[in-house]
Short mmCIF file of C-alpha atoms in Angstrom, two decimals:
data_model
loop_
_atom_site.label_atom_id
_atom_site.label_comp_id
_atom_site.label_asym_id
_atom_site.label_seq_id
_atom_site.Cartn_x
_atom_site.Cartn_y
_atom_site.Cartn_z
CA UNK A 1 95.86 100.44 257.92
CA UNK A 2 98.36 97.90 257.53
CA UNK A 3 102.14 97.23 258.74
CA UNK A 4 103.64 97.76 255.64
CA UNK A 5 102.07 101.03 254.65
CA UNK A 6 102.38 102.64 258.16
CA UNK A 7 105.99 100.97 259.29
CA UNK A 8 106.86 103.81 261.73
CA UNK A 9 103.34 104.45 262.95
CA UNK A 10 102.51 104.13 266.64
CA UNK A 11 100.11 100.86 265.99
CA UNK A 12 103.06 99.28 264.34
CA UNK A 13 105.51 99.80 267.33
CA UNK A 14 102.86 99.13 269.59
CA UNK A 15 102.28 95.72 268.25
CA UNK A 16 105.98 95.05 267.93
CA UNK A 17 106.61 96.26 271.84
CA UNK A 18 103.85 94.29 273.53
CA UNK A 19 105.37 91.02 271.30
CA UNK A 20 109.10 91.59 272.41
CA UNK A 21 107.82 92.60 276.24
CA UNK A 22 105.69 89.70 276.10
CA UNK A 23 108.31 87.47 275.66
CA UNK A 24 110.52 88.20 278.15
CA UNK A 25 107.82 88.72 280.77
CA UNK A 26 105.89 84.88 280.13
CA UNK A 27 109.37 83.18 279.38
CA UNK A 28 111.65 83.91 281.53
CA UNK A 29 114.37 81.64 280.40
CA UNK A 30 114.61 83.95 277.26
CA UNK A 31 116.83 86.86 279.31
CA UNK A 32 119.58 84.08 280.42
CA UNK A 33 119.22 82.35 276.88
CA UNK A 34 119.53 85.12 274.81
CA UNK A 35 122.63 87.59 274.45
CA UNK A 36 121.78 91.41 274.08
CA UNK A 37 122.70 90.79 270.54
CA UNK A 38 120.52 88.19 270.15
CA UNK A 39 118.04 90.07 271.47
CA UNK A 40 118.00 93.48 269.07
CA UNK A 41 118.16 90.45 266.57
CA UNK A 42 114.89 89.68 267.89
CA UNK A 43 113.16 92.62 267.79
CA UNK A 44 113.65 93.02 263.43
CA UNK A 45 112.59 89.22 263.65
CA UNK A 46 109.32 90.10 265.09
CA UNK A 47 109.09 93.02 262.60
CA UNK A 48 110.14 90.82 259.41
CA UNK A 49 107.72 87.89 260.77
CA UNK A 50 104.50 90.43 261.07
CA UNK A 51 105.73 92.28 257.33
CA UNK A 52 104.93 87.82 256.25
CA UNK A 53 101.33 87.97 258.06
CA UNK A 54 100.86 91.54 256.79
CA UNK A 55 101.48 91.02 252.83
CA UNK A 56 99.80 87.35 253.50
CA UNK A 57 96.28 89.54 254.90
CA UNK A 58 96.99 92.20 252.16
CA UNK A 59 97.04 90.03 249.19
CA UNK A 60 94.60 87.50 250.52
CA UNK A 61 96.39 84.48 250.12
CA UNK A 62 97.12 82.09 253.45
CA UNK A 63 99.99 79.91 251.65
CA UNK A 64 102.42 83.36 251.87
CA UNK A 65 102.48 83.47 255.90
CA UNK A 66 102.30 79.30 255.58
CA UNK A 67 104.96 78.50 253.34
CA UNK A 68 106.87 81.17 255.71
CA UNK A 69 106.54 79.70 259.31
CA UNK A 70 107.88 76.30 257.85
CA UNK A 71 110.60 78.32 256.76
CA UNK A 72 111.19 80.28 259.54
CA UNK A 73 111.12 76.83 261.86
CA UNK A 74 113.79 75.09 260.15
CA UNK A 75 115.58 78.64 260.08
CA UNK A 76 115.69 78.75 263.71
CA UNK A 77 116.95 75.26 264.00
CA UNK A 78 119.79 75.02 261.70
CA UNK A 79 120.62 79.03 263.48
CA UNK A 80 120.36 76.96 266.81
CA UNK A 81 120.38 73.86 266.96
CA UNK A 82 121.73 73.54 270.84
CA UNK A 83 118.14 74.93 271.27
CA UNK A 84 116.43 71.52 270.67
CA UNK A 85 113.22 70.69 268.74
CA UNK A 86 110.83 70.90 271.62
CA UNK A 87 112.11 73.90 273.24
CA UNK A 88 112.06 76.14 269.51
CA UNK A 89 108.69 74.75 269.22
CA UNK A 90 107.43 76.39 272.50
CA UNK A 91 109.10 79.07 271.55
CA UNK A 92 107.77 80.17 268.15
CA UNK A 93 104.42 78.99 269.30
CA UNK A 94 104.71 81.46 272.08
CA UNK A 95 105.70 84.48 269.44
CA UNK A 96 102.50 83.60 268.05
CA UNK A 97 100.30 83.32 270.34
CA UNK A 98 101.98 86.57 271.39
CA UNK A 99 101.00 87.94 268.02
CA UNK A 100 97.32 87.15 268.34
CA UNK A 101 97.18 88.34 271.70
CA UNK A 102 98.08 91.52 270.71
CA UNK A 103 96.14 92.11 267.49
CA UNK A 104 93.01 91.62 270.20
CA UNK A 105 94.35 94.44 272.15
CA UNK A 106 95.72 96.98 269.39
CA UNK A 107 93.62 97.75 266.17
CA UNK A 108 95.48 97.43 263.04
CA UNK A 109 93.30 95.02 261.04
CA UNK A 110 89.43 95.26 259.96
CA UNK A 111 88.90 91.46 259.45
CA UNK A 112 90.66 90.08 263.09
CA UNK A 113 89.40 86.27 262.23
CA UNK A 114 91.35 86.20 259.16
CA UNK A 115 95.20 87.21 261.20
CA UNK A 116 93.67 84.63 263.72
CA UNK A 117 93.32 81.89 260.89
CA UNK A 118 96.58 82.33 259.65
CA UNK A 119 98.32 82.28 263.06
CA UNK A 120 96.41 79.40 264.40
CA UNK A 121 97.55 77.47 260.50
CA UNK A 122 101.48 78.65 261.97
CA UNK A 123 100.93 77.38 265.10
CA UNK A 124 99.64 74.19 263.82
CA UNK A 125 102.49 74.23 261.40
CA UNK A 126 105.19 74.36 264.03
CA UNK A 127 103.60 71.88 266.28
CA UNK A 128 103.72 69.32 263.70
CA UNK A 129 106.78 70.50 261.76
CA UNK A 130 109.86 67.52 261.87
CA UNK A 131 112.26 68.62 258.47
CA UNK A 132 111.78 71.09 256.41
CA UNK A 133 111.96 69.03 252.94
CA UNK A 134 114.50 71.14 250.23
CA UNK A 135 114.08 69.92 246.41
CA UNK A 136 117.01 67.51 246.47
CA UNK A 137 120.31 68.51 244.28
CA UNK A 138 120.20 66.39 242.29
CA UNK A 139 123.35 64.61 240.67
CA UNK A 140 121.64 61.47 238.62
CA UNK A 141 120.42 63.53 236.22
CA UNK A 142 122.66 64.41 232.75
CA UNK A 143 123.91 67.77 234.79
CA UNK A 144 124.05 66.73 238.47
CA UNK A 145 127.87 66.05 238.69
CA UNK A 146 128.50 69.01 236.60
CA UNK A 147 126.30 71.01 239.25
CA UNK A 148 128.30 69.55 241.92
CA UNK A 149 131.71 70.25 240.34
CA UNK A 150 131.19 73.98 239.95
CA UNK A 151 129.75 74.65 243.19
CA UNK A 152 132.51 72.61 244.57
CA UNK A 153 135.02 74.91 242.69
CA UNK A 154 133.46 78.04 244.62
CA UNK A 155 132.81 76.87 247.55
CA UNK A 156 136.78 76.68 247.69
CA UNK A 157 136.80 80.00 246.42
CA UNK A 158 138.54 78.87 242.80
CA UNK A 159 136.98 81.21 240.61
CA UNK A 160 138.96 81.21 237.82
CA UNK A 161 138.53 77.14 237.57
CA UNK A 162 134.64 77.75 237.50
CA UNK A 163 134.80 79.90 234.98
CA UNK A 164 137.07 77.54 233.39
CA UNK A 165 134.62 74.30 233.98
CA UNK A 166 131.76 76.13 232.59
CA UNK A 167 133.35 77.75 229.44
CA UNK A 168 134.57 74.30 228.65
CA UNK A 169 130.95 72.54 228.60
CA UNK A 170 130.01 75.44 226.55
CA UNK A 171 132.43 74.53 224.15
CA UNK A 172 131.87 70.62 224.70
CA UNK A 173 128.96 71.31 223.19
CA UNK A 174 126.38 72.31 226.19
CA UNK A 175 123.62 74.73 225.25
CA UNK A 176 124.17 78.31 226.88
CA UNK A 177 120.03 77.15 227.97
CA UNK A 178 121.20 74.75 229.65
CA UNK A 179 123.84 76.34 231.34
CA UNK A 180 122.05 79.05 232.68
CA UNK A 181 119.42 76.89 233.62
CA UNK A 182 120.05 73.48 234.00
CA UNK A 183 123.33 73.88 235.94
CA UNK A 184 123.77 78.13 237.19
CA UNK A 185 120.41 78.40 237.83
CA UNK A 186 120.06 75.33 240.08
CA UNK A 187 123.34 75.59 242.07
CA UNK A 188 122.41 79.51 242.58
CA UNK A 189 119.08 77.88 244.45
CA UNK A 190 121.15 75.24 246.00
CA UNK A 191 123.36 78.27 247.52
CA UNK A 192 120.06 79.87 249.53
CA UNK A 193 119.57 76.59 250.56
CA UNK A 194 123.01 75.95 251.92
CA UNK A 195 122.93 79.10 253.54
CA UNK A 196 119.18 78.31 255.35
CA UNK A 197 120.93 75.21 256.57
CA UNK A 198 123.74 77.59 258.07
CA UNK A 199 126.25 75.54 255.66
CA UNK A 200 127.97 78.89 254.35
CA UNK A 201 127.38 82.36 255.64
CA UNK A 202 125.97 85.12 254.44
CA UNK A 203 129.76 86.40 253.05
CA UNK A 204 130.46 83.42 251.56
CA UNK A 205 126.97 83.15 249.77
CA UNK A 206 127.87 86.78 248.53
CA UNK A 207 130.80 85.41 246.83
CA UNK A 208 129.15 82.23 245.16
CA UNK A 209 126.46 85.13 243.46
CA UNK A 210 129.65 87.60 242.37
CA UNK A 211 131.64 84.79 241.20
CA UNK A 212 129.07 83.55 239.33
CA UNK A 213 128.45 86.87 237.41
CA UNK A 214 131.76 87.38 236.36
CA UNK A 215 131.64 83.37 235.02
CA UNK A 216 128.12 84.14 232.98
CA UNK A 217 129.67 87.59 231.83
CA UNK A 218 132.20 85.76 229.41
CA UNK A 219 129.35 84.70 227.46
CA UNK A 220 128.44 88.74 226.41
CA UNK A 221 130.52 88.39 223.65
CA UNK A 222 128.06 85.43 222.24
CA UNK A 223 125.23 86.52 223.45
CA UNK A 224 125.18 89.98 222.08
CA UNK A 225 125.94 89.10 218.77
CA UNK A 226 123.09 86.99 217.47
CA UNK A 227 120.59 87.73 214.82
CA UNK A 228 117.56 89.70 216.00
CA UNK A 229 114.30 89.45 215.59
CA UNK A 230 112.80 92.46 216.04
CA UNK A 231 111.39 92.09 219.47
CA UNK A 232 112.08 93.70 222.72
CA UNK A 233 111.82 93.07 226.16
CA UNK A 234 112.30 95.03 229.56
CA UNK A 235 113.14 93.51 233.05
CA UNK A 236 113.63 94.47 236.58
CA UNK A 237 113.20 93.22 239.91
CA UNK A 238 110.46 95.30 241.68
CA UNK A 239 110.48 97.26 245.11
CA UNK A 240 113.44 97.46 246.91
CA UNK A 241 114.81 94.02 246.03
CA UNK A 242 117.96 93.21 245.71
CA UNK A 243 117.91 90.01 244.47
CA UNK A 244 118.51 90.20 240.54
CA UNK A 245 120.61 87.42 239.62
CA UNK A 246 117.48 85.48 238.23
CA UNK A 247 116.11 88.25 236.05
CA UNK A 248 119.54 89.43 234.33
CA UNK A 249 120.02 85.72 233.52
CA UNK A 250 116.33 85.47 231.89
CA UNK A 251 117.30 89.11 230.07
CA UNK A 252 120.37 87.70 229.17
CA UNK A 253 118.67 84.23 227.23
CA UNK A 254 115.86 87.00 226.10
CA UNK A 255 119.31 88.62 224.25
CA UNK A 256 120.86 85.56 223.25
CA UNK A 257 117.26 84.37 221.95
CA UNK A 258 117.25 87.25 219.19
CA UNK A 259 115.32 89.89 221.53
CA UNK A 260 116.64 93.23 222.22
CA UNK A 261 116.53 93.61 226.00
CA UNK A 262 116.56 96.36 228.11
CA UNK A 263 117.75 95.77 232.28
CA UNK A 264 116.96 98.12 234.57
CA UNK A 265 118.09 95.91 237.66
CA UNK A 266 117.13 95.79 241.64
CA UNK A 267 114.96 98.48 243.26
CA UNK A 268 113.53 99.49 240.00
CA UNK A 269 110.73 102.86 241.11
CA UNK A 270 107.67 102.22 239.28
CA UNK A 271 108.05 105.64 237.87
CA UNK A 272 111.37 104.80 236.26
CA UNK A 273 109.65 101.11 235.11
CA UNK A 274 106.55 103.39 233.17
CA UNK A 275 108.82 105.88 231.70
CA UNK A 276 111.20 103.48 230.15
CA UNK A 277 107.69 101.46 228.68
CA UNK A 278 106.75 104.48 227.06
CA UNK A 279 110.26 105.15 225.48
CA UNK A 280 111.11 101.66 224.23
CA UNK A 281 107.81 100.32 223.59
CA UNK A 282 108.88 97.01 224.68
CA UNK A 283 106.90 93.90 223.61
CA UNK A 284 107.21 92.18 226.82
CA UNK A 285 107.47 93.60 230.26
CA UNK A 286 109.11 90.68 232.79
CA UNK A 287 108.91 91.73 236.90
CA UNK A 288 110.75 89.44 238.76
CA UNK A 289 110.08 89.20 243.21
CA UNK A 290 112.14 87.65 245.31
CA UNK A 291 110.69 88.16 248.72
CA UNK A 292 106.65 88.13 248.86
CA UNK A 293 106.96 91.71 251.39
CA UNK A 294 107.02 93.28 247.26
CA UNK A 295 104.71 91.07 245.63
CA UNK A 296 101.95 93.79 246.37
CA UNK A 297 103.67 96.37 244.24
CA UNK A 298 104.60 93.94 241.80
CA UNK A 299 100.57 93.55 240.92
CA UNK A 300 100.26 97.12 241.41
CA UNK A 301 103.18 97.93 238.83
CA UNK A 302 101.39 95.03 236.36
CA UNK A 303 98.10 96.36 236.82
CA UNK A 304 99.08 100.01 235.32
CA UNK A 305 101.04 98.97 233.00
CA UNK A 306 98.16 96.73 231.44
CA UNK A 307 96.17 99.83 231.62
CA UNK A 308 98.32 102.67 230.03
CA UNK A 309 99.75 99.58 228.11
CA UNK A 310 97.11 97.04 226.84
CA UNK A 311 99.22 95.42 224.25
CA UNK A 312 102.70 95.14 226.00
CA UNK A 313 102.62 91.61 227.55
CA UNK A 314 103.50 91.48 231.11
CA UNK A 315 105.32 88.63 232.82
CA UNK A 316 105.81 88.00 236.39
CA UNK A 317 108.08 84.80 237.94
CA UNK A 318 110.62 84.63 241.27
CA UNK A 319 111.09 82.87 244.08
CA UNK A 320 107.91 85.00 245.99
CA UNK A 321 105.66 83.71 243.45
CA UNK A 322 106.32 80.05 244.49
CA UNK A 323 105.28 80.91 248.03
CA UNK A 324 101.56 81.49 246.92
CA UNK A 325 98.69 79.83 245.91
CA UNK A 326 99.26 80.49 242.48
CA UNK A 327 98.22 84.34 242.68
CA UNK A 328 99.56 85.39 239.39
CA UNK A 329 96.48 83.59 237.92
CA UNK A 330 94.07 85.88 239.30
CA UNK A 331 96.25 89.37 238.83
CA UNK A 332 96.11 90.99 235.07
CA UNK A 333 99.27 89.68 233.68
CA UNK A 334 100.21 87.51 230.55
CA UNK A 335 102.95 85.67 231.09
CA UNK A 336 104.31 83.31 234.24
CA UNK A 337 107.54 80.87 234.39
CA UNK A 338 110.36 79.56 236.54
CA UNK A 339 112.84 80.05 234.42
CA UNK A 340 113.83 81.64 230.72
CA UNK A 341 112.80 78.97 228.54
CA UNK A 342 109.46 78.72 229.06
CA UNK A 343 109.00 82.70 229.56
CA UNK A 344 110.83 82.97 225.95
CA UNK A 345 108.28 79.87 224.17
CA UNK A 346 105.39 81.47 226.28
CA UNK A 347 106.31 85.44 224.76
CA UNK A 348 107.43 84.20 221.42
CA UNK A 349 103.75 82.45 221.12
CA UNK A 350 101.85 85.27 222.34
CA UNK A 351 103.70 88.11 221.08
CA UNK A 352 102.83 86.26 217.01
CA UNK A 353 99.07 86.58 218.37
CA UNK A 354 99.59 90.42 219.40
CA UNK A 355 101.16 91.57 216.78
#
């Protein structure tokens, strides 16, 4: 069995109560440190930290729960900083060590020595960890400053001068590629970042995305009215994501690219993703994950639709598939990018060879 498949099962709250009990009872600074909030907080963290370790075991592939506890460490310390370096370290080493203790006692997994692999790499991880290193943005490259002035704009909640800025470059000359990708797509990343740091909130990060949709929307006009070319595509996010910013902008460069698209958006059912295959006979199918918890449906969803559907091409990309060791290479899919203009060249070249 498995903690995502059995979420409410008594194994699952087992493991969760001996971690949170744990804690209190060996560290006993916890009940002063912590506020009752803080402490219901830390009962879903313990949950969302075993769903990394679970999908991590299920998928076989270590980098998942790796990639995650150096996340999760310079998560805690930009949520609490007043905590100090040493003091988070002995305290996330503790959760784990909690972990393993209790995966000894309570049987959830058949292959014990694999958890105990990946929560010895975590501990080893967080001992060593010193800064989390972000992909720098950028502004020395041709669009850095115009990165920089358009998340300024919304970060000051000016909308309508965003919207402004960007219709102007457009007009100036600027690809609509490159401002999808080369400037939106980039501050949109920067944004998550900001809020890891604990720069903006999650309100104000909610904002930045809406803002930004209603700035990329004044571009249907264009983008809806270019020649086609007789090819379509269908895309979704996968599971019960949310996140589907990335994928409308890659359906919206598919449309503006001479494809007709069809986007289903977040928390697509797999059902509804097979039935809408069969009625538009798409030439390219593109899943998009956010958080790696859905990356095991994502290969479940690409592995029947390359059954029922040999010839559609199916393309996978998001933020989840970053955090592995490059899985996508060994699931049965077609097609992987970071962003729309190499999933467009990539489809273009292999939908010629299809058809």
């Amino acid at each position: 069995m498995g903690l995502l498949q059995h979420q409410f099962s008594k194994e699952f709250r087992d493991i969760v109560d001996f971690v949170y009990n744990q804690h209190f009872v060996l560290d006993q600074k916890l009940k002063k440190e912590y506020t009752d909030y803080q402490k219901m907080r830390m009962r879903e963290d313990i949950e969302y930290n075993l769903s990394f370790l679970e999908i991590s075991y299920r998928l076989d592939d270590k980098t998942i729960f790796h990639e995650y506890s150096l996340w999760l460490m310079s998560l805690m310390m930009n949520l609490m900083p007043h905590v100090g370096l040493t003091r988070m370290k002995e305290k996330m080493v503790l959760h784990y060590q909690l972990m393993k203790e209790a995966f000894k006692i309570i049987k959830v997994y058949d292959n014990i020595d694999i958890i105990n692999q990946m929560i010895d790499d975590a501990i080893l991880s967080t001992n060593n960890f010193q800064n989390y290193a972000y992909d720098a943005f950028v502004t020395d490259d041709r669009f850095g400053l115009m990165r920089r002035k358009y998340l300024d704009y919304l970060l000051k909640h000016d909308s309508k001068s965003a919207m402004n800025f960007i219709m102007e470059l457009f007009n100036a000359g600027f690809t609509l590629d490159e401002i999808y990708i080369d400037i939106i797509q980039k501050v949109m990343v920067e944004v998550g970042q900001l809020w890891h740091r604990g720069d903006i909130g999650v309100a104000e990060e909610h904002f930045i995305t809406v803002a930004t949709q209603s700035v990329l929307s004044q571009f249907y006009p264009i983008i809806f009215s270019t020649t086609k070319k007789n090819l379509r595509l269908l895309s979704c996010s996968v599971g019960n994501e949310l996140h589907e910013m990335g994928i409308r902008m890659i359906s919206d460069l598919f449309e503006y690219h001479g494809w007709d698209t069809l986007y289903l958006g977040a928390a697509v059912p797999k059902k509804s993703i097979l039935e809408s295959i069969e009625s538009e006979r798409p030439h390219v199918v593109a899943l998009s994950v956010t958080m790696p918890q859905h990356l095991l449906l994502c290969r479940d969803i690409a592995l029947e639709i390359k059954t029922k559907y040999p010839d559609v091409l199916v393309g996978v990309g998001g933020r989840a598939f970053t955090m592995t060791n490059e899985i996508w290479k060994t699931w049965n899919v077609d097609l992987y990018a970071t962003d729309a203009r190499k999933l467009i060249q990539l489809s273009e070249e292999k939908v010629i060879r299809v058809d």
